[in-house]
XYZ file of C-alpha atoms in Angstrom:
84
model
C 0.000 0.000 0.000
C 1.415 3.394 -0.946
C 1.927 6.084 1.664
C -1.079 8.387 1.819
C -3.331 5.896 0.064
C -6.433 4.907 1.977
C -8.844 2.155 1.123
C -12.478 3.244 1.237
C -14.382 1.883 4.187
C -17.725 0.347 3.394
C -20.580 1.846 5.399
C -22.062 -0.328 8.103
C -25.077 -2.270 6.860
C -28.495 -1.063 7.904
C -29.956 -3.433 10.478
C -33.709 -3.219 10.872
C -34.892 -4.016 14.385
C -38.570 -3.208 13.829
C -39.717 -4.229 10.372
C -43.302 -3.037 10.951
C -42.227 0.579 11.420
C -38.848 0.533 9.666
C -36.843 1.326 12.814
C -33.126 0.650 12.528
C -30.516 -0.230 15.119
C -28.900 3.139 14.426
C -32.127 5.007 15.222
C -32.391 3.167 18.541
C -28.758 3.989 19.403
C -29.404 7.645 18.523
C -32.495 7.672 20.761
C -30.417 6.252 23.635
C -27.757 8.904 23.091
C -30.495 11.556 23.160
C -31.598 10.361 26.605
C -34.138 7.624 25.925
C -33.934 5.114 28.787
C -37.081 2.974 28.688
C -38.734 0.771 26.094
C -41.980 2.742 26.441
C -40.116 5.954 25.655
C -38.318 4.236 22.767
C -41.666 3.176 21.305
C -42.994 6.721 21.603
C -39.885 8.221 19.982
C -39.279 5.714 17.203
C -42.368 3.531 16.871
C -40.354 0.357 17.559
C -42.644 -2.300 19.002
C -45.841 -0.342 18.440
C -47.397 -2.919 16.096
C -46.752 -6.627 16.607
C -44.149 -6.303 19.385
C -41.932 -9.145 18.136
C -38.955 -6.762 18.010
C -39.140 -5.654 21.639
C -36.489 -8.062 22.952
C -33.934 -6.954 20.367
C -34.924 -3.292 20.689
C -34.454 -3.520 24.465
C -31.018 -5.107 24.057
C -29.890 -2.420 21.599
C -31.280 0.354 23.811
C -29.520 -0.891 26.942
C -26.233 -1.552 25.119
C -26.260 1.964 23.658
C -26.915 3.831 26.881
C -23.892 5.689 28.179
C -22.164 4.182 31.197
C -22.922 5.944 34.478
C -20.254 8.431 35.426
C -18.597 8.496 38.805
C -18.853 11.830 40.630
C -15.709 13.932 40.492
C -15.777 14.534 44.227
C -17.168 12.303 46.947
C -20.693 13.170 47.923
C -21.052 13.717 51.652
C -24.281 13.017 53.425
C -25.368 15.030 56.427
C -24.389 12.189 58.753
C -20.786 12.384 57.518
C -20.513 16.157 57.508
C -19.323 18.137 60.520
């Protein structure tokens, strides 16, 4: 391979999670990034699972996998019993 030559990268294939409403894995990940945390909220935002419901297991897995990891507080949080 010559220096400065880059091979084109094929785009990731579109994976449909909900065929009834045409909801993709990417749309579910984007909803999770935007703050969606529950399946009910996901259904309201994207329509996934609103018809037959056979996609709900996969939609739930994608939603939970895409949610950002909880962040540790920068400083310890003191409760009133520890203060003073």
